[in-house]
CSV table of C-alpha atoms and ligand atoms in Angstrom, one decimal:
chain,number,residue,atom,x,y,z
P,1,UNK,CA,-9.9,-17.5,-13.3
P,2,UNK,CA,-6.7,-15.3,-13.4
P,3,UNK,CA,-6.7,-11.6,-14.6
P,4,UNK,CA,-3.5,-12.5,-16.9
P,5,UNK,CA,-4.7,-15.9,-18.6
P,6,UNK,CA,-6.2,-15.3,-22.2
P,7,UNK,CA,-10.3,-14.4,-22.1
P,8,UNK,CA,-12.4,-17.1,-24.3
P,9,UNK,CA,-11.6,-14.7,-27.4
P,10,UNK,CA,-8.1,-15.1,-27.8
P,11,UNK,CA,-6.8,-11.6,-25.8
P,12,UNK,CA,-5.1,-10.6,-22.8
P,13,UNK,CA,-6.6,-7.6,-21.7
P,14,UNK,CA,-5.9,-5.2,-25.3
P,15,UNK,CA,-3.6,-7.9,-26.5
P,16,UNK,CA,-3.8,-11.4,-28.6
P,17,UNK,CA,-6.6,-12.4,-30.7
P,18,UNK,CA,-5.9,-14.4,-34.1
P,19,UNK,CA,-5.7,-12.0,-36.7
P,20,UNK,CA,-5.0,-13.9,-39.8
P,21,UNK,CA,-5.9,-13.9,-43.2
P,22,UNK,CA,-9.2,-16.0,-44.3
P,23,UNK,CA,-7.8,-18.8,-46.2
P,24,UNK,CA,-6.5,-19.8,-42.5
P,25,UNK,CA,-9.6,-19.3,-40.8
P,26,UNK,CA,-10.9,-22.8,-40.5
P,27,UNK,CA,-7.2,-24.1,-39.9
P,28,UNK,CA,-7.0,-21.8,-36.7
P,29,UNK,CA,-10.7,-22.2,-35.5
P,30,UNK,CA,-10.2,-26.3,-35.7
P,31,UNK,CA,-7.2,-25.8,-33.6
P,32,UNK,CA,-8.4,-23.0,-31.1
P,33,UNK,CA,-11.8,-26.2,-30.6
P,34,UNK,CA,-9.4,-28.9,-30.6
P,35,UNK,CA,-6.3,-28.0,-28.6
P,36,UNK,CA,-7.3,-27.9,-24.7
P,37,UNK,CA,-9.9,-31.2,-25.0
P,38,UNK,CA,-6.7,-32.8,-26.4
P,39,UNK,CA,-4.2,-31.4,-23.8
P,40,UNK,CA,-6.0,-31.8,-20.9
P,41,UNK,CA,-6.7,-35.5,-21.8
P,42,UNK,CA,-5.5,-37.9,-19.4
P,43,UNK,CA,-3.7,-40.1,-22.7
P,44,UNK,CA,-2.2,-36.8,-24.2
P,45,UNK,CA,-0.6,-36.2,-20.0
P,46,UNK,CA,0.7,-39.6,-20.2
P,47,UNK,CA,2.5,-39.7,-23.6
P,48,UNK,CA,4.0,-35.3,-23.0
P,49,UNK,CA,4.9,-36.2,-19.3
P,50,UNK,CA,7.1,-40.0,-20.5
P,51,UNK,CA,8.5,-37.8,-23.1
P,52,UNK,CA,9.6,-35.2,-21.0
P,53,UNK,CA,11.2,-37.7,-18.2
P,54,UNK,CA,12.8,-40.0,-20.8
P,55,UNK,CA,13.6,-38.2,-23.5
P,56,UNK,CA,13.8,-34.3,-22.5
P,57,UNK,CA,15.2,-35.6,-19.2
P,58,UNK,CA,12.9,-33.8,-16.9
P,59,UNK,CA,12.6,-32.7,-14.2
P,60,UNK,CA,15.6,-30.2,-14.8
P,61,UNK,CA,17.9,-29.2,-11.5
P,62,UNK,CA,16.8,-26.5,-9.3
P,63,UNK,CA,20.5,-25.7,-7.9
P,64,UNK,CA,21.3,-23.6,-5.3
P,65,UNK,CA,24.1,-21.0,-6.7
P,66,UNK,CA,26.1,-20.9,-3.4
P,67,UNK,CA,28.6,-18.4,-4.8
P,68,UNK,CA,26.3,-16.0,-6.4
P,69,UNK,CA,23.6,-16.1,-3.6
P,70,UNK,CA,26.7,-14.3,-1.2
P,71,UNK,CA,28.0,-11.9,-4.8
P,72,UNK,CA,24.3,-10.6,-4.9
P,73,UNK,CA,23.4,-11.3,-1.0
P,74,UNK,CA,20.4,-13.5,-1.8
P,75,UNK,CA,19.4,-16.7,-1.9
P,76,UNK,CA,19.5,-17.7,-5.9
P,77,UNK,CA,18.7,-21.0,-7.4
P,78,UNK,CA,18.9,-21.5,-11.0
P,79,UNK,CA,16.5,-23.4,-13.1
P,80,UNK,CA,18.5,-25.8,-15.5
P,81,UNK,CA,16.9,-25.6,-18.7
P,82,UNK,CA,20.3,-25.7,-20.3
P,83,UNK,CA,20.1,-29.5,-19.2
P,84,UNK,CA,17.7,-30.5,-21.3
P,85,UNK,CA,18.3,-32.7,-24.3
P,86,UNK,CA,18.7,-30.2,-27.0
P,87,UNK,CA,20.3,-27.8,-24.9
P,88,UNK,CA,16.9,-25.1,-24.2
P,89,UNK,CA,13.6,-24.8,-23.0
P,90,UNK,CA,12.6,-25.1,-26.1
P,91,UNK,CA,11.9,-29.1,-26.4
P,92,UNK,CA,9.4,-28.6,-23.9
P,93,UNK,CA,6.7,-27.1,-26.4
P,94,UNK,CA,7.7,-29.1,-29.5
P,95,UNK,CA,7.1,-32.1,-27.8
P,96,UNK,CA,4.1,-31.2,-27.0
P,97,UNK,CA,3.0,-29.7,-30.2
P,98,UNK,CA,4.3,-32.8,-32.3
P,99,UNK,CA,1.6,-35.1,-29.6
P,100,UNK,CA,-1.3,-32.6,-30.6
P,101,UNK,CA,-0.2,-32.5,-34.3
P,102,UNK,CA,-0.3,-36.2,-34.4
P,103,UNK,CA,-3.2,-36.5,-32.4
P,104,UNK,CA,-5.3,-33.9,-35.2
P,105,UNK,CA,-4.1,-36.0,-38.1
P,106,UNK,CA,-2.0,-33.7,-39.5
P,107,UNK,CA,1.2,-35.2,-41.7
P,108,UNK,CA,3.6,-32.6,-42.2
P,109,UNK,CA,5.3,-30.0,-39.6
P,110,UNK,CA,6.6,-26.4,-40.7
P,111,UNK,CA,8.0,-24.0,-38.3
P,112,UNK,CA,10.3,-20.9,-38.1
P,113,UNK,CA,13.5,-20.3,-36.3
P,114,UNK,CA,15.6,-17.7,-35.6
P,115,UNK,CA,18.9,-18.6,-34.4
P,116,UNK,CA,18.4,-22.3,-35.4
P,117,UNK,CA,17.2,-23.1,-31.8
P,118,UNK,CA,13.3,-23.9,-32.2
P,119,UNK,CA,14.5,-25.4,-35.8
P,120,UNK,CA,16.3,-27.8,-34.0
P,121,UNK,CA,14.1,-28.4,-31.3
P,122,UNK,CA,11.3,-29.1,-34.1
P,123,UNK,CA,13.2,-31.3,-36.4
P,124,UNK,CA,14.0,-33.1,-33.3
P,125,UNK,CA,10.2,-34.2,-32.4
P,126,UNK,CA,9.8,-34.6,-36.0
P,127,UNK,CA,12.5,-37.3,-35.9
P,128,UNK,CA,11.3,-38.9,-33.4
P,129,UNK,CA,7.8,-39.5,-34.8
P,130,UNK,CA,8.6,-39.8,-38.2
P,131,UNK,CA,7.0,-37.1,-39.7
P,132,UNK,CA,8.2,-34.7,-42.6
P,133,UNK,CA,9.6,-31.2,-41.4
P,134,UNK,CA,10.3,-28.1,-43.4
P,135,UNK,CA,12.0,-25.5,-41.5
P,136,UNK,CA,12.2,-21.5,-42.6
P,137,UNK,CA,14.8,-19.7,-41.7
P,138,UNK,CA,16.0,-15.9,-42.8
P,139,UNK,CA,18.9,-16.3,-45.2
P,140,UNK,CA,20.7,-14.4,-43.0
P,141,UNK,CA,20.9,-16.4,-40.4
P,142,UNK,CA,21.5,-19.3,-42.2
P,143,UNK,CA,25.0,-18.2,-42.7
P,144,UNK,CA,25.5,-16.5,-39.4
P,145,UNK,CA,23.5,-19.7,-37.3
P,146,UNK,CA,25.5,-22.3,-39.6
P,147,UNK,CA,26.1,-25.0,-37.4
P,148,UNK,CA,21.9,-25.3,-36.2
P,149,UNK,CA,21.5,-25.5,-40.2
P,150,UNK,CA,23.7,-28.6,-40.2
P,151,UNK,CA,22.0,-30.1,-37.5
P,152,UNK,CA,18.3,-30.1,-39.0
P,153,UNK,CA,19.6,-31.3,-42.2
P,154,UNK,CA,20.6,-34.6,-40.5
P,155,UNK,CA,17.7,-34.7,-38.1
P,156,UNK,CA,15.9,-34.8,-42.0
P,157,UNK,CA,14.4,-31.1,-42.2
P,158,UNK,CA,14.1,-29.7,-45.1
P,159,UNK,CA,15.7,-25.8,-44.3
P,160,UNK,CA,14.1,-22.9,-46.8
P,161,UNK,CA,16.3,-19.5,-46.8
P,162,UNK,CA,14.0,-16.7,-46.7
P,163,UNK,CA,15.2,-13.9,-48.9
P,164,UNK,CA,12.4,-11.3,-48.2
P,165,UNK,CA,12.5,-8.2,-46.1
P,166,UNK,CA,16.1,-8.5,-43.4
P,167,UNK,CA,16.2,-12.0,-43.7
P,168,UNK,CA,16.0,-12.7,-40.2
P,169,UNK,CA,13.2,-13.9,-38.0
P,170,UNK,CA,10.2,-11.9,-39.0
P,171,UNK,CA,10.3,-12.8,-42.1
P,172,UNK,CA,10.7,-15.9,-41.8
P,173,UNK,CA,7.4,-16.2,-39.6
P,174,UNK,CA,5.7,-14.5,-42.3
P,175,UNK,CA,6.8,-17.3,-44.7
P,176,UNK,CA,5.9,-19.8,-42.3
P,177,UNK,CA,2.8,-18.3,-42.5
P,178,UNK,CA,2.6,-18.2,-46.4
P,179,UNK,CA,2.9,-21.7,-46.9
P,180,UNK,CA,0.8,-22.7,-44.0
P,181,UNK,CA,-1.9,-20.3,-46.1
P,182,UNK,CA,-1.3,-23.0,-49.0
P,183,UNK,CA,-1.3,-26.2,-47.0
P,184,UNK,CA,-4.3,-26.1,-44.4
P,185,UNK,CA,-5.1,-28.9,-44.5
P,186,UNK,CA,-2.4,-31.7,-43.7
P,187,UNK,CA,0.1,-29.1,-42.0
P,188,UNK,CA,0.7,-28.3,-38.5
P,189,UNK,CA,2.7,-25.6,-37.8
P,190,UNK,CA,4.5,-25.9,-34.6
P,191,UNK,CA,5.3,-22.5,-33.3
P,192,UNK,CA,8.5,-21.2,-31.2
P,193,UNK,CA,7.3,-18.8,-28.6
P,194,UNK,CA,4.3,-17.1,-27.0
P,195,UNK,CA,3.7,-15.4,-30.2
P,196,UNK,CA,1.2,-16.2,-33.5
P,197,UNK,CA,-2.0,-16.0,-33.1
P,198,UNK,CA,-4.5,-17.0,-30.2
P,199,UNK,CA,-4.5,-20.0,-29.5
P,200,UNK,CA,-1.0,-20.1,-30.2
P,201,UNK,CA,0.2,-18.0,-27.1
P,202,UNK,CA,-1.8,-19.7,-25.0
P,203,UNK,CA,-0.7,-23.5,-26.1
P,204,UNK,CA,3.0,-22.6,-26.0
P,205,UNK,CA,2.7,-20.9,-21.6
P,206,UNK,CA,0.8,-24.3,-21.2
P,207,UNK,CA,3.5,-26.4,-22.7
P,208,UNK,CA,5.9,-24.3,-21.1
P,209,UNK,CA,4.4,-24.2,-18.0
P,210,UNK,CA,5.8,-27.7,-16.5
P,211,UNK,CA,9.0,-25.0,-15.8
P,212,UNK,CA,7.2,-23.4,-12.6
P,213,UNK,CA,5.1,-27.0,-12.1
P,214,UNK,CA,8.3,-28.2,-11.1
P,215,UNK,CA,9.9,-25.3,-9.5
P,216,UNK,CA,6.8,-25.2,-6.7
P,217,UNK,CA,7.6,-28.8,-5.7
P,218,UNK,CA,11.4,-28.1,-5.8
P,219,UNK,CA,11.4,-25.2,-4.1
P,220,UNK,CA,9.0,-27.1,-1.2
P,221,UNK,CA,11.3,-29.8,-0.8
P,222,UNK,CA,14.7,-27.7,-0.5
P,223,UNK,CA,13.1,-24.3,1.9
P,224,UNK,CA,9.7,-26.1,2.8
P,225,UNK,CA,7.8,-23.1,1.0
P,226,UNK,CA,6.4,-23.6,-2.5
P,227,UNK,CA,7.0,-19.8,-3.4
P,228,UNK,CA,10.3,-17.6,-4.3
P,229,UNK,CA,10.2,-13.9,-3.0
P,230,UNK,CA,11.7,-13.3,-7.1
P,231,UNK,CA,11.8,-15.1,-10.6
P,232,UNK,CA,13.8,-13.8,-13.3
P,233,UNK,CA,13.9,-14.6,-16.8
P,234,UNK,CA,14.5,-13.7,-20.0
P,235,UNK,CA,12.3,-12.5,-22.5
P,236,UNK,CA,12.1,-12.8,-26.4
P,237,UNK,CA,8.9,-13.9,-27.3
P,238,UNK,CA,8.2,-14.7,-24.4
P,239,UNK,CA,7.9,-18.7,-23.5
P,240,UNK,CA,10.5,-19.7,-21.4
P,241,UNK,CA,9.5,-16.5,-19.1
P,242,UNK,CA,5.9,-17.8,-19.3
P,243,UNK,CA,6.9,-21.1,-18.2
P,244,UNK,CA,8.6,-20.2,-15.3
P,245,UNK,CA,6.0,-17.7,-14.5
P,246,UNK,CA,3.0,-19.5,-15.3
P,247,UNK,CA,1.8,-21.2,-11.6
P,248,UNK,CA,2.5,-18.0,-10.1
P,249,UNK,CA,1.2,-15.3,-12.2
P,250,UNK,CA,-2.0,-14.8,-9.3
P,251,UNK,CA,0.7,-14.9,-6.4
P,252,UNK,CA,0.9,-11.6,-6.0
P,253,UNK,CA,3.8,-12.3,-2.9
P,254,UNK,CA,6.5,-13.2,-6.5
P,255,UNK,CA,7.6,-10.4,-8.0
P,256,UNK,CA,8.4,-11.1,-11.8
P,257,UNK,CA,11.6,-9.6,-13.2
P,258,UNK,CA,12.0,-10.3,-16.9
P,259,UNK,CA,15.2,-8.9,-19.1
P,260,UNK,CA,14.5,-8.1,-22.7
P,261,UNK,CA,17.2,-7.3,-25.2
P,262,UNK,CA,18.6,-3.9,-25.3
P,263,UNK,CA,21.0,-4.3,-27.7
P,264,UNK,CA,23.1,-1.2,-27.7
P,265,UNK,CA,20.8,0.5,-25.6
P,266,UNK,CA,17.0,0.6,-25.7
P,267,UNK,CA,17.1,4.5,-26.4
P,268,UNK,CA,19.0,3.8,-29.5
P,269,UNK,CA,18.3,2.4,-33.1
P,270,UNK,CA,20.2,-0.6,-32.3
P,271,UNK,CA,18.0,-2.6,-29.8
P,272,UNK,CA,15.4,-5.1,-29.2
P,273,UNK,CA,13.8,-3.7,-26.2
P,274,UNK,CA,10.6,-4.3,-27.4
P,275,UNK,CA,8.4,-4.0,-24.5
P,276,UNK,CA,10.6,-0.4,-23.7
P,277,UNK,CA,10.3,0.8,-27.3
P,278,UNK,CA,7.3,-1.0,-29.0
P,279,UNK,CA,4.2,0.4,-29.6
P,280,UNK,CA,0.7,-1.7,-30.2
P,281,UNK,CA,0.5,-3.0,-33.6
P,282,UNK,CA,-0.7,-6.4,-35.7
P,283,UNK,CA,2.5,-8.8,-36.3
P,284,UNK,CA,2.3,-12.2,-37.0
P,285,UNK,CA,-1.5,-12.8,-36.1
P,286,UNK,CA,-1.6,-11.0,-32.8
P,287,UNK,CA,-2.0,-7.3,-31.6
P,288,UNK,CA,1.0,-7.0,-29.1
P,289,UNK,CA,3.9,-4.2,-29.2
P,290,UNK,CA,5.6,-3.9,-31.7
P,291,UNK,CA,8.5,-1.9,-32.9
P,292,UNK,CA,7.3,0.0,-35.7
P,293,UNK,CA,7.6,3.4,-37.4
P,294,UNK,CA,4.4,5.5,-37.7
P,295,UNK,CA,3.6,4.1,-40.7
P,296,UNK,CA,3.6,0.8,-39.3
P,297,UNK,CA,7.1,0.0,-41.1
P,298,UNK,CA,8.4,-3.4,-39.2
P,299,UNK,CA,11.5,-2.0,-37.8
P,300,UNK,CA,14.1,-4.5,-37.4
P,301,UNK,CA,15.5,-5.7,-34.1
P,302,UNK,CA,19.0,-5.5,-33.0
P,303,UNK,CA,21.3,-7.7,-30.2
P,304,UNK,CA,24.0,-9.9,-29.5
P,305,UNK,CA,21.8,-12.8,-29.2
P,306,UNK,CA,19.8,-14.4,-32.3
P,307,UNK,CA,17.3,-15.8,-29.9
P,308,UNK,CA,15.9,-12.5,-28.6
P,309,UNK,CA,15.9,-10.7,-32.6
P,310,UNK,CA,12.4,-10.8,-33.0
P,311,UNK,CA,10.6,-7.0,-33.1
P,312,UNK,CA,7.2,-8.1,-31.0
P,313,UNK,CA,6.9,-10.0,-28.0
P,314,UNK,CA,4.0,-12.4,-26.8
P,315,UNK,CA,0.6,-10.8,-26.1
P,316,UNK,CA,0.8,-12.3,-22.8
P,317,UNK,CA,3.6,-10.1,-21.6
P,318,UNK,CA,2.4,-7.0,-23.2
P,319,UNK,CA,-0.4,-7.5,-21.1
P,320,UNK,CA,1.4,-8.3,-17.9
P,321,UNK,CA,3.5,-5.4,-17.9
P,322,UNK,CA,1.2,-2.9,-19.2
P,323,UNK,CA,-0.7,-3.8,-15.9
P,324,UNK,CA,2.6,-3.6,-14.2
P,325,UNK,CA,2.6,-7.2,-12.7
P,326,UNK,CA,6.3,-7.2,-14.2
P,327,UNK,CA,9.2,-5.1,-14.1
P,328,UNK,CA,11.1,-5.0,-17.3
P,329,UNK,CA,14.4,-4.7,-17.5
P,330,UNK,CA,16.2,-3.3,-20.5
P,331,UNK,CA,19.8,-5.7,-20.4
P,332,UNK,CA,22.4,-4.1,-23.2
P,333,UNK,CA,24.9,-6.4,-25.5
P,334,UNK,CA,27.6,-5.5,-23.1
P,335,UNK,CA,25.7,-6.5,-19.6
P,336,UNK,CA,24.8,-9.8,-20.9
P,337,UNK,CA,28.3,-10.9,-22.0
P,338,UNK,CA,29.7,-9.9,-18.7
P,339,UNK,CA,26.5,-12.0,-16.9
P,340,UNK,CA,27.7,-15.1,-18.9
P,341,UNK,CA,31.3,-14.6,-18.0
P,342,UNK,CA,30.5,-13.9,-14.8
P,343,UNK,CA,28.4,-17.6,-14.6
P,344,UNK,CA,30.9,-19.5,-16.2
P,345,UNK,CA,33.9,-18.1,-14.0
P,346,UNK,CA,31.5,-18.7,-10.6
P,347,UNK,CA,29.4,-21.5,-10.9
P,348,UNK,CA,31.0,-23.3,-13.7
P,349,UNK,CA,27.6,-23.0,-16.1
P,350,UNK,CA,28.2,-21.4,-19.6
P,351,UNK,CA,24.7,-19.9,-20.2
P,352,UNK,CA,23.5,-19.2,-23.6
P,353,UNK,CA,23.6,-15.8,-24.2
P,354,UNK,CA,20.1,-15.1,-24.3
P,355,UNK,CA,19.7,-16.1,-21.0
P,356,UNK,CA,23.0,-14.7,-19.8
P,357,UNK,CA,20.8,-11.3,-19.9
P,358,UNK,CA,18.7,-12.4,-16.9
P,359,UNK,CA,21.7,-13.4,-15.2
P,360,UNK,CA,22.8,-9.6,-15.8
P,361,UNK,CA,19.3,-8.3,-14.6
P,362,UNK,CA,20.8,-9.3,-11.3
P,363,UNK,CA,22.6,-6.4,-10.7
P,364,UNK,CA,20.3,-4.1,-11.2
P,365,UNK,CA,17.9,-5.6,-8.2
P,366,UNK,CA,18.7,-4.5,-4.5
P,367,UNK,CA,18.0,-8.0,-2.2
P,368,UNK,CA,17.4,-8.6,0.8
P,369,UNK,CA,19.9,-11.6,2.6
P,370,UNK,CA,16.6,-13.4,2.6
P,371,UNK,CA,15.0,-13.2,-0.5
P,372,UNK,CA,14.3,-16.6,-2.5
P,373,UNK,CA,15.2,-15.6,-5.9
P,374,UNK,CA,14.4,-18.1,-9.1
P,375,UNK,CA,16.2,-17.7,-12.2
P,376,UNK,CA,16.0,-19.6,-15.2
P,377,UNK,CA,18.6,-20.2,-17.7
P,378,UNK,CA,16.9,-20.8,-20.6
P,379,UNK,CA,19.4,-22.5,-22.8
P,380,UNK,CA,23.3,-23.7,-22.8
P,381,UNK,CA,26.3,-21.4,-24.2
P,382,UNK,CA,27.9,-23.9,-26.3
P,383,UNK,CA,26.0,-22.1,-29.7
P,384,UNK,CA,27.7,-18.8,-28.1
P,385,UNK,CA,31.2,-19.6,-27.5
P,386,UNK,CA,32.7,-17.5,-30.3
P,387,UNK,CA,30.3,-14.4,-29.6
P,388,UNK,CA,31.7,-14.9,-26.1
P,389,UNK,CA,35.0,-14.8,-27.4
P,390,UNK,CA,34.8,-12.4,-29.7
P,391,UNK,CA,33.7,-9.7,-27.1
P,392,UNK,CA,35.9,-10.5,-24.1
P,393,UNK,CA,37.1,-7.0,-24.4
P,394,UNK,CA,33.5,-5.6,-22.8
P,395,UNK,CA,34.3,-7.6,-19.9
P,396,UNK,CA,37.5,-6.7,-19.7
P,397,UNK,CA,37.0,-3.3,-20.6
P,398,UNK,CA,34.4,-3.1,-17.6
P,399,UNK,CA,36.7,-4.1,-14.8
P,400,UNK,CA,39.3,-1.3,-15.8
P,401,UNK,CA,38.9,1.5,-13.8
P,402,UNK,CA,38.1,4.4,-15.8
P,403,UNK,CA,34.7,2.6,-16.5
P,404,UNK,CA,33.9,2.2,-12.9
P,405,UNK,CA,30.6,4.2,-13.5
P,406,UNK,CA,29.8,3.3,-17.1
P,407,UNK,CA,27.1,1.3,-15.7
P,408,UNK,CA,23.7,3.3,-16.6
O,513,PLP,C1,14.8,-19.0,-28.2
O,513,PLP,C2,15.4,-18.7,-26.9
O,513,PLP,C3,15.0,-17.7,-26.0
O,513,PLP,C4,14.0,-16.7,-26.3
O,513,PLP,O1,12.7,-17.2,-26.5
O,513,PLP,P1,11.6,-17.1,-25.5
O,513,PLP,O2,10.4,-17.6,-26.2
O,513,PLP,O3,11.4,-15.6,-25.1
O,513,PLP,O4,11.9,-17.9,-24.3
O,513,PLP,C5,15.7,-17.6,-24.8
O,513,PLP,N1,16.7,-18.4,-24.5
O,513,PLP,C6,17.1,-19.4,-25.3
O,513,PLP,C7,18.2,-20.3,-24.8
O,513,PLP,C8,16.5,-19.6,-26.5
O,513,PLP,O5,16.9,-20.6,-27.3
């Protein structure tokens, strides 16, 4: 059994467990009893795995960067999870939560989103199987995330603003979690990330996890070695860095490299450098870190990019770093947007900006000509374009050369 997968009580090492209030009990105990028999049955595999060939279009590219491998002397592939239908990693877990949803007889999906990317992603599934969908969602991302709003509306979702607290993600987990609290019974919520709690975090690395199932037989068939010397991803709450993680956790020859937001620096007020700045504390049904005050006053996360805004991150990777099996990366606003130019303008792939931070992590890492290095970009930059646009002047700003040395 590996030292980083959850223990039969819902924790990684300090971190986890399902902390939740009573009324939910019974919901969460059903599904912590029900939720691996169901996954690891052979009909459940047959139905996720046709979905994610057919519909998700899976398996997604493993491509050698040629002009990046010789910019950072290594030999980089990228994992394209910006080619999957919906444009993220995302799809992977809502598919598979929509099977086991089904599969428990529940009739109605709720889930929270951020940036309007899991929103999506769930009124997708939910279209696809014909079940209902109410989505919540900060009221201040509504207006900022306009365009994801549009789309669940016509995928059928209902979208609720939430007007409490900053309006953003957090709250809008908390809602989820509100009127999941008042609908036990018939409602599944499908959640976004390695967050909520246990077996939440657990369920989402598994459905996640097809990311390094396939990067083991890809990597095999193009160097004849199942195994990269790095992976790097980025981390919100954490899934798409637990899926391309997750078959190699034990493999102690990887080393894991994961970028986390630093917003305007992770020393400063303005970040999201959670795993930097956080300290251990309860947030939406788990113990993780979590960036508080000391009276345990949610203090609200700052970036560039609405998909890493969330003030915790996934008891897995609290875990995994505490025992330093990763090394953390703090990637400001200003490093990402020049690792998505810098992408676009050499490979031709417009990253999302959320994953344009582990592209940035890149220069920060000394390789040798050798070293296999995996990298996964999470999602695709069309959502981003604008925020691109809007701060060309970083990267221009960077290649003049009085700011030769800003780099810290
Ligand atoms: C949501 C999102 C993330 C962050 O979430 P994780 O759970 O940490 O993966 C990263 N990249 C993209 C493209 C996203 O949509």
């Amino acid at each position: 059994m590996s030292k980083y997968q959850v223990d039969e009580k819902g924790f990684y090492g300090e971190f986890g467990g399902a902390y939740v209030p009573e009324i939910l009990y019974k919901c969460v105990k059903d599904l912590q009893e029900a939720y691996l028999p169901i996954i690891e049955s052979q009909e459940f595999k047959d139905e996720y795995h046709a979905l994610l060939k057919d519909y998700v279009g899976r398996p997604s590219p493993l491509y050698y960067a040629r002009r990046m491998s010789e910019k950072y002397g290594c030999q980089l592939y990228l994992k394209r999870e910006d080619l999957n239908h919906t444009g993220a990693h995302k799809i992977n877990n809502t598919v598979g939560q929509i099977l086991l949803a089904k599969k428990m007889g529940k009739t109605r999906i709720i889930a929270e989103t951020g940036a309007g990317q899991h929103g999506v992603a769930t009124a997708t599934v939910c279209a696809l199987m014909g079940m209902k969908c109410e989505v919540f969602m900060g009221a201040t991302d509504v207006e900022r995330q306009h365009t994801n709003v549009e789309r669940m509306k016509m995928l059928g979702a209902e979208v609720h603003p939430v007007r409490t607290g900053n309006m953003t993600l957090s709250d809008a987990c908390s809602e989820a979690i509100r009127d999941w609290c008042c609908h036990p019974a018939d409602t599944f919520y499908i959640v976004g990330s390695t967050m909520g709690p246990h077996p939440y975090p657990d369920l989402v690395a598994r459905m996640q996890s097809v990311i390094s199932e396939e990067i083991k037989w890809q990597l095999e068939e193009k160097i004849g070695r199942d195994y990269p010397d790095y992976l790097v991803a980025c981390i919100g709450g954490g899934s798409n860095a637990a899926g391309t993680i997750y078959h190699y956790m034990d493999d102690e020859r990887v080393k894991i490299v994961l970028a986390e937001a630093g917003g305007h620096g992770w020393d400063t007020d303005y970040t999201a450098a959670t795993i930097h700045r956080g300290t251990v504390g309860i947030l939406h049904g788990a113990k993780m870190l979590v960036m508080q005050n000391e009276d345990g006053q949610i203090q609200e996360a700052f970036t560039i990019s609405a998909g890493l805004d969330y003030p915790g991150v996934g008891p897995m990777h609290c875990n995994m770093a505490q025992k330093g099996r990763t090394q953390v990366l703090s990637i400001n606003d200003d490093e990402a947007i020049r690792g998505g130019y810098e992408l676009t303008r050499m490979e031709g792939i417009i990253p999302a900006i959320e994953s344009a931070h582990a592209i940035a992590a890149l220069s920060k890492l000394t390789f040798k000509k050798d070293d296999v290095v995996v990298l996964t970009v999470s999602g695709r930059g069309d959502k981003d374009i604008e925020t691109y646009l809007k701060n060309k002047e970083m990267v221009e700003k960077a290649n003049s050369p009085e700011s030769a040395n800003s780099n810290g």
